[in-house]
Amino acid sequence: MPASESRRIMLVDMNNCFVSCERLFGPILEGVATVVLSNNDGCVVARSAEAKALGIQMGDPWFKLEGRAKQWNLQYRSSNYELYGSLSERVMTILARYAADFEVYSIDEAFLSLRGTPAELTAVARDIRATILRNVGIPVSIGIAKSKTLAKLSNRGSKKNPALEGVCNLDDYTPEHLNRILAAHPTTDLWGVAGRTGARLTALNIHTALDLRNADPALIRKKFSVVLQRTVYELRGIDCLPLEPPATVKEQLMFSRSFAIPVTTRQAMERVLSVYSQKAAGRLRKQHSVAKSMSFFVSTSPFSDTPYESVHGGVSFPVPTDDPVEMVRAAIAGLIPQVREGAKYVRAGVMLAGLCARGAQQPLEVFVPLHEHKAVGELLDRVSRRHGAASIGLGLAGLKGAPIWSMKRGHLSKRATTHWDELATVHAR
């Protein structure tokens, strides 16, 4: 291996991920200020560069922006998680071709570990950008450095400086130039350093990333934590955070949503719990797991004029299961008696815990519920895949038509990559 060839961390980040996904099948949004809203169209969770230029911040409530949308020519879209997840999966599939040591960090970010000279790694990064743009249509930015923390910082530079054309390799900079870069970033720009930690660092006269890099690691550990001590070492180019392989089985699964309008009756809440339990069970089967226990909750709004109410419950299954019948029964039996008629519940959730691979533990026949032999869950999955998620359900969850409490998504784009009946239409001129 040549002396100049070294192992480096590469962070690939999808630019303005949700907005870029919307623009892929909505070219009318190109060059236009665009925001994507949270569940129930509540607040801003993604912004285009044009929206950022208008001063729109992450978390801004939509009701405060809506009145000025026409004046600004501001476009908005409801969150289309199915579309974003599908496009993210395509991007990650491409990235996995470039490195065996690979970590999907979030829906729009991934770390890769690669070896090569600075010139070779920059060339690989440019090839990755071009391949993703050509094969998926999503722009990405790439930072390259000796550690994850520096790669994160490098990635910021790849976005801020147009001259870099989306790729920033910190090996291209002299130590003096790198010092100036670190000195230009406050500590709160760093990965994992929040505002409260930044304020405490300021009290110790540590204001910038350069100050933190030069701080005494032992003092930082004593005053803060071993996590922040690792950040000090990472800023020095010492890789302390290994890439994490994808978990084969998640430790927990949760399905939780806010309602478009409050749920006020037990009957309506039964339907909520039936739908949510079946959704959670479906996710469980998708990863070929079973659950040992289940918990559930419903709550009112803490911001309403009436006193806040939250009721919850849980159950342990005699045998780990993915059966939706068992889960629906458990949720309704455990929670509905606690639900107060007339209370304005605005949120509910179902969580499955103690997950393990399906078939890892074979129960005795006498402990298996009779209806599990009928494979109801697999039947629901097959029908849903063929006829759509709303085509079938157990009990109240199978009622035709979306309930009025369903999550509000008033400007939802089509799921063009996962549903045949929502494929994009191209008009030739």
PDB file of N, CA and C in Angstrom, residues 21-75:
ATOM      1  N   CYS A  21     -36.737  14.694  -2.888  1.00  0.00           N
ATOM      2  CA  CYS A  21     -37.624  13.592  -3.289  1.00  0.00           C
ATOM      3  C   CYS A  21     -38.894  14.133  -3.930  1.00  0.00           C
ATOM      4  N   GLU A  22     -39.432  15.208  -3.393  1.00  0.00           N
ATOM      5  CA  GLU A  22     -40.640  15.805  -3.961  1.00  0.00           C
ATOM      6  C   GLU A  22     -40.350  16.369  -5.354  1.00  0.00           C
ATOM      7  N   ARG A  23     -39.198  16.980  -5.528  1.00  0.00           N
ATOM      8  CA  ARG A  23     -38.859  17.585  -6.816  1.00  0.00           C
ATOM      9  C   ARG A  23     -38.619  16.537  -7.895  1.00  0.00           C
ATOM     10  N   LEU A  24     -38.202  15.348  -7.492  1.00  0.00           N
ATOM     11  CA  LEU A  24     -37.909  14.308  -8.471  1.00  0.00           C
ATOM     12  C   LEU A  24     -39.135  13.992  -9.319  1.00  0.00           C
ATOM     13  N   PHE A  25     -40.304  13.932  -8.689  1.00  0.00           N
ATOM     14  CA  PHE A  25     -41.539  13.643  -9.427  1.00  0.00           C
ATOM     15  C   PHE A  25     -42.444  14.873  -9.539  1.00  0.00           C
ATOM     16  N   GLY A  26     -41.937  16.015  -9.095  1.00  0.00           N
ATOM     17  CA  GLY A  26     -42.662  17.278  -9.237  1.00  0.00           C
ATOM     18  C   GLY A  26     -41.722  18.356  -9.711  1.00  0.00           C
ATOM     19  N   PRO A  27     -41.267  18.267 -10.964  1.00  0.00           N
ATOM     20  CA  PRO A  27     -40.278  19.237 -11.465  1.00  0.00           C
ATOM     21  C   PRO A  27     -40.750  20.678 -11.418  1.00  0.00           C
ATOM     22  N   ILE A  28     -42.037  20.894 -11.253  1.00  0.00           N
ATOM     23  CA  ILE A  28     -42.558  22.253 -11.126  1.00  0.00           C
ATOM     24  C   ILE A  28     -42.003  22.944  -9.890  1.00  0.00           C
ATOM     25  N   LEU A  29     -41.493  22.138  -8.943  1.00  0.00           N
ATOM     26  CA  LEU A  29     -40.936  22.690  -7.704  1.00  0.00           C
ATOM     27  C   LEU A  29     -39.488  23.142  -7.843  1.00  0.00           C
ATOM     28  N   GLU A  30     -38.831  22.801  -8.950  1.00  0.00           N
ATOM     29  CA  GLU A  30     -37.426  23.178  -9.138  1.00  0.00           C
ATOM     30  C   GLU A  30     -37.282  24.699  -9.134  1.00  0.00           C
ATOM     31  N   GLY A  31     -36.355  25.198  -8.328  1.00  0.00           N
ATOM     32  CA  GLY A  31     -36.095  26.627  -8.268  1.00  0.00           C
ATOM     33  C   GLY A  31     -37.125  27.427  -7.506  1.00  0.00           C
ATOM     34  N   VAL A  32     -38.110  26.741  -6.928  1.00  0.00           N
ATOM     35  CA  VAL A  32     -39.195  27.408  -6.200  1.00  0.00           C
ATOM     36  C   VAL A  32     -39.043  27.115  -4.712  1.00  0.00           C
ATOM     37  N   ALA A  33     -39.300  28.100  -3.877  1.00  0.00           N
ATOM     38  CA  ALA A  33     -39.255  27.896  -2.431  1.00  0.00           C
ATOM     39  C   ALA A  33     -40.264  26.815  -2.051  1.00  0.00           C
ATOM     40  N   THR A  34     -39.771  25.749  -1.402  1.00  0.00           N
ATOM     41  CA  THR A  34     -40.612  24.581  -1.087  1.00  0.00           C
ATOM     42  C   THR A  34     -40.321  24.111   0.326  1.00  0.00           C
ATOM     43  N   VAL A  35     -41.380  23.750   1.046  1.00  0.00           N
ATOM     44  CA  VAL A  35     -41.217  23.156   2.371  1.00  0.00           C
ATOM     45  C   VAL A  35     -42.024  21.871   2.435  1.00  0.00           C
ATOM     46  N   VAL A  36     -41.568  20.954   3.272  1.00  0.00           N
ATOM     47  CA  VAL A  36     -42.304  19.734   3.583  1.00  0.00           C
ATOM     48  C   VAL A  36     -42.720  19.821   5.034  1.00  0.00           C
ATOM     49  N   LEU A  37     -43.965  19.421   5.303  1.00  0.00           N
ATOM     50  CA  LEU A  37     -44.552  19.598   6.628  1.00  0.00           C
ATOM     51  C   LEU A  37     -44.597  18.286   7.396  1.00  0.00           C
ATOM     52  N   SER A  38     -44.687  18.401   8.700  1.00  0.00           N
ATOM     53  CA  SER A  38     -44.731  17.250   9.594  1.00  0.00           C
ATOM     54  C   SER A  38     -46.105  16.598   9.565  1.00  0.00           C
ATOM     55  N   ASN A  39     -46.294  15.573  10.404  1.00  0.00           N
ATOM     56  CA  ASN A  39     -47.595  14.920  10.520  1.00  0.00           C
ATOM     57  C   ASN A  39     -48.682  15.949  10.788  1.00  0.00           C
ATOM     58  N   ASN A  40     -49.855  15.726  10.175  1.00  0.00           N
ATOM     59  CA  ASN A  40     -50.990  16.638  10.305  1.00  0.00           C
ATOM     60  C   ASN A  40     -50.671  18.032   9.795  1.00  0.00           C
ATOM     61  N   ASP A  41     -49.690  18.132   8.886  1.00  0.00           N
ATOM     62  CA  ASP A  41     -49.317  19.417   8.282  1.00  0.00           C
ATOM     63  C   ASP A  41     -49.071  20.480   9.345  1.00  0.00           C
ATOM     64  N   GLY A  42     -48.363  20.075  10.399  1.00  0.00           N
ATOM     65  CA  GLY A  42     -48.196  20.968  11.537  1.00  0.00           C
ATOM     66  C   GLY A  42     -47.096  21.989  11.388  1.00  0.00           C
ATOM     67  N   CYS A  43     -45.865  21.528  11.112  1.00  0.00           N
ATOM     68  CA  CYS A  43     -44.739  22.458  11.067  1.00  0.00           C
ATOM     69  C   CYS A  43     -43.727  22.012  10.016  1.00  0.00           C
ATOM     70  N   VAL A  44     -42.773  22.878   9.731  1.00  0.00           N
ATOM     71  CA  VAL A  44     -41.794  22.638   8.676  1.00  0.00           C
ATOM     72  C   VAL A  44     -40.737  21.629   9.149  1.00  0.00           C
ATOM     73  N   VAL A  45     -40.532  20.578   8.360  1.00  0.00           N
ATOM     74  CA  VAL A  45     -39.492  19.590   8.683  1.00  0.00           C
ATOM     75  C   VAL A  45     -38.424  19.505   7.592  1.00  0.00           C
ATOM     76  N   ALA A  46     -38.631  20.165   6.466  1.00  0.00           N
ATOM     77  CA  ALA A  46     -37.622  20.195   5.402  1.00  0.00           C
ATOM     78  C   ALA A  46     -37.833  21.461   4.591  1.00  0.00           C
ATOM     79  N   ARG A  47     -36.710  22.057   4.122  1.00  0.00           N
ATOM     80  CA  ARG A  47     -36.764  23.319   3.393  1.00  0.00           C
ATOM     81  C   ARG A  47     -35.828  23.273   2.198  1.00  0.00           C
ATOM     82  N   SER A  48     -36.260  23.850   1.100  1.00  0.00           N
ATOM     83  CA  SER A  48     -35.362  24.023  -0.029  1.00  0.00           C
ATOM     84  C   SER A  48     -34.446  25.203   0.261  1.00  0.00           C
ATOM     85  N   ALA A  49     -33.392  25.351  -0.555  1.00  0.00           N
ATOM     86  CA  ALA A  49     -32.486  26.486  -0.376  1.00  0.00           C
ATOM     87  C   ALA A  49     -33.242  27.805  -0.518  1.00  0.00           C
ATOM     88  N   GLU A  50     -34.221  27.831  -1.430  1.00  0.00           N
ATOM     89  CA  GLU A  50     -34.995  29.057  -1.638  1.00  0.00           C
ATOM     90  C   GLU A  50     -35.849  29.388  -0.421  1.00  0.00           C
ATOM     91  N   ALA A  51     -36.386  28.347   0.236  1.00  0.00           N
ATOM     92  CA  ALA A  51     -37.173  28.569   1.450  1.00  0.00           C
ATOM     93  C   ALA A  51     -36.284  29.063   2.589  1.00  0.00           C
ATOM     94  N   LYS A  52     -35.075  28.519   2.679  1.00  0.00           N
ATOM     95  CA  LYS A  52     -34.134  28.979   3.703  1.00  0.00           C
ATOM     96  C   LYS A  52     -33.796  30.451   3.497  1.00  0.00           C
ATOM     97  N   ALA A  53     -33.671  30.854   2.221  1.00  0.00           N
ATOM     98  CA  ALA A  53     -33.350  32.254   1.912  1.00  0.00           C
ATOM     99  C   ALA A  53     -34.462  33.202   2.342  1.00  0.00           C
ATOM    100  N   LEU A  54     -35.684  32.699   2.443  1.00  0.00           N
ATOM    101  CA  LEU A  54     -36.807  33.511   2.920  1.00  0.00           C
ATOM    102  C   LEU A  54     -36.807  33.659   4.436  1.00  0.00           C
ATOM    103  N   GLY A  55     -35.905  32.950   5.110  1.00  0.00           N
ATOM    104  CA  GLY A  55     -35.840  33.016   6.565  1.00  0.00           C
ATOM    105  C   GLY A  55     -36.702  31.991   7.263  1.00  0.00           C
ATOM    106  N   ILE A  56     -37.243  31.026   6.518  1.00  0.00           N
ATOM    107  CA  ILE A  56     -38.071  29.984   7.122  1.00  0.00           C
ATOM    108  C   ILE A  56     -37.176  29.032   7.904  1.00  0.00           C
ATOM    109  N   GLN A  57     -37.563  28.747   9.136  1.00  0.00           N
ATOM    110  CA  GLN A  57     -36.766  27.914  10.015  1.00  0.00           C
ATOM    111  C   GLN A  57     -37.381  26.532  10.178  1.00  0.00           C
ATOM    112  N   MET A  58     -36.551  25.545  10.505  1.00  0.00           N
ATOM    113  CA  MET A  58     -37.071  24.224  10.843  1.00  0.00           C
ATOM    114  C   MET A  58     -37.974  24.342  12.060  1.00  0.00           C
ATOM    115  N   GLY A  59     -39.145  23.720  11.981  1.00  0.00           N
ATOM    116  CA  GLY A  59     -40.076  23.756  13.098  1.00  0.00           C
ATOM    117  C   GLY A  59     -41.049  24.905  13.060  1.00  0.00           C
ATOM    118  N   ASP A  60     -40.934  25.794  12.088  1.00  0.00           N
ATOM    119  CA  ASP A  60     -41.900  26.895  11.999  1.00  0.00           C
ATOM    120  C   ASP A  60     -43.304  26.334  11.781  1.00  0.00           C
ATOM    121  N   PRO A  61     -44.303  26.762  12.556  1.00  0.00           N
ATOM    122  CA  PRO A  61     -45.672  26.277  12.365  1.00  0.00           C
ATOM    123  C   PRO A  61     -46.221  26.719  11.008  1.00  0.00           C
ATOM    124  N   TRP A  62     -46.904  25.809  10.324  1.00  0.00           N
ATOM    125  CA  TRP A  62     -47.428  26.139   9.006  1.00  0.00           C
ATOM    126  C   TRP A  62     -48.495  27.220   9.084  1.00  0.00           C
ATOM    127  N   PHE A  63     -49.284  27.258  10.127  1.00  0.00           N
ATOM    128  CA  PHE A  63     -50.362  28.253  10.187  1.00  0.00           C
ATOM    129  C   PHE A  63     -49.794  29.677  10.213  1.00  0.00           C
ATOM    130  N   LYS A  64     -48.539  29.834  10.643  1.00  0.00           N
ATOM    131  CA  LYS A  64     -47.927  31.158  10.639  1.00  0.00           C
ATOM    132  C   LYS A  64     -47.362  31.526   9.265  1.00  0.00           C
ATOM    133  N   LEU A  65     -47.111  30.526   8.427  1.00  0.00           N
ATOM    134  CA  LEU A  65     -46.545  30.764   7.100  1.00  0.00           C
ATOM    135  C   LEU A  65     -47.592  30.786   6.002  1.00  0.00           C
ATOM    136  N   GLU A  66     -48.709  30.121   6.255  1.00  0.00           N
ATOM    137  CA  GLU A  66     -49.701  29.904   5.200  1.00  0.00           C
ATOM    138  C   GLU A  66     -50.201  31.206   4.602  1.00  0.00           C
ATOM    139  N   GLY A  67     -50.399  32.220   5.431  1.00  0.00           N
ATOM    140  CA  GLY A  67     -50.927  33.495   4.940  1.00  0.00           C
ATOM    141  C   GLY A  67     -49.989  34.217   4.001  1.00  0.00           C
ATOM    142  N   ARG A  68     -48.690  33.897   4.042  1.00  0.00           N
ATOM    143  CA  ARG A  68     -47.712  34.576   3.198  1.00  0.00           C
ATOM    144  C   ARG A  68     -47.233  33.685   2.057  1.00  0.00           C
ATOM    145  N   ALA A  69     -47.771  32.478   1.971  1.00  0.00           N
ATOM    146  CA  ALA A  69     -47.310  31.525   0.963  1.00  0.00           C
ATOM    147  C   ALA A  69     -47.507  32.054  -0.452  1.00  0.00           C
ATOM    148  N   LYS A  70     -48.655  32.683  -0.722  1.00  0.00           N
ATOM    149  CA  LYS A  70     -48.925  33.191  -2.059  1.00  0.00           C
ATOM    150  C   LYS A  70     -47.981  34.338  -2.396  1.00  0.00           C
ATOM    151  N   GLN A  71     -47.750  35.220  -1.445  1.00  0.00           N
ATOM    152  CA  GLN A  71     -46.845  36.346  -1.644  1.00  0.00           C
ATOM    153  C   GLN A  71     -45.438  35.871  -1.970  1.00  0.00           C
ATOM    154  N   TRP A  72     -45.001  34.810  -1.301  1.00  0.00           N
ATOM    155  CA  TRP A  72     -43.654  34.270  -1.502  1.00  0.00           C
ATOM    156  C   TRP A  72     -43.582  33.254  -2.634  1.00  0.00           C
ATOM    157  N   ASN A  73     -44.713  32.865  -3.193  1.00  0.00           N
ATOM    158  CA  ASN A  73     -44.774  31.721  -4.110  1.00  0.00           C
ATOM    159  C   ASN A  73     -44.185  30.482  -3.432  1.00  0.00           C
ATOM    160  N   LEU A  74     -44.575  30.291  -2.189  1.00  0.00           N
ATOM    161  CA  LEU A  74     -44.072  29.183  -1.377  1.00  0.00           C
ATOM    162  C   LEU A  74     -44.944  27.958  -1.585  1.00  0.00           C
ATOM    163  N   GLN A  75     -44.323  26.868  -2.017  1.00  0.00           N
ATOM    164  CA  GLN A  75     -45.027  25.613  -2.206  1.00  0.00           C
ATOM    165  C   GLN A  75     -44.841  24.732  -0.976  1.00  0.00           C
TER     166      GLN A  75
END
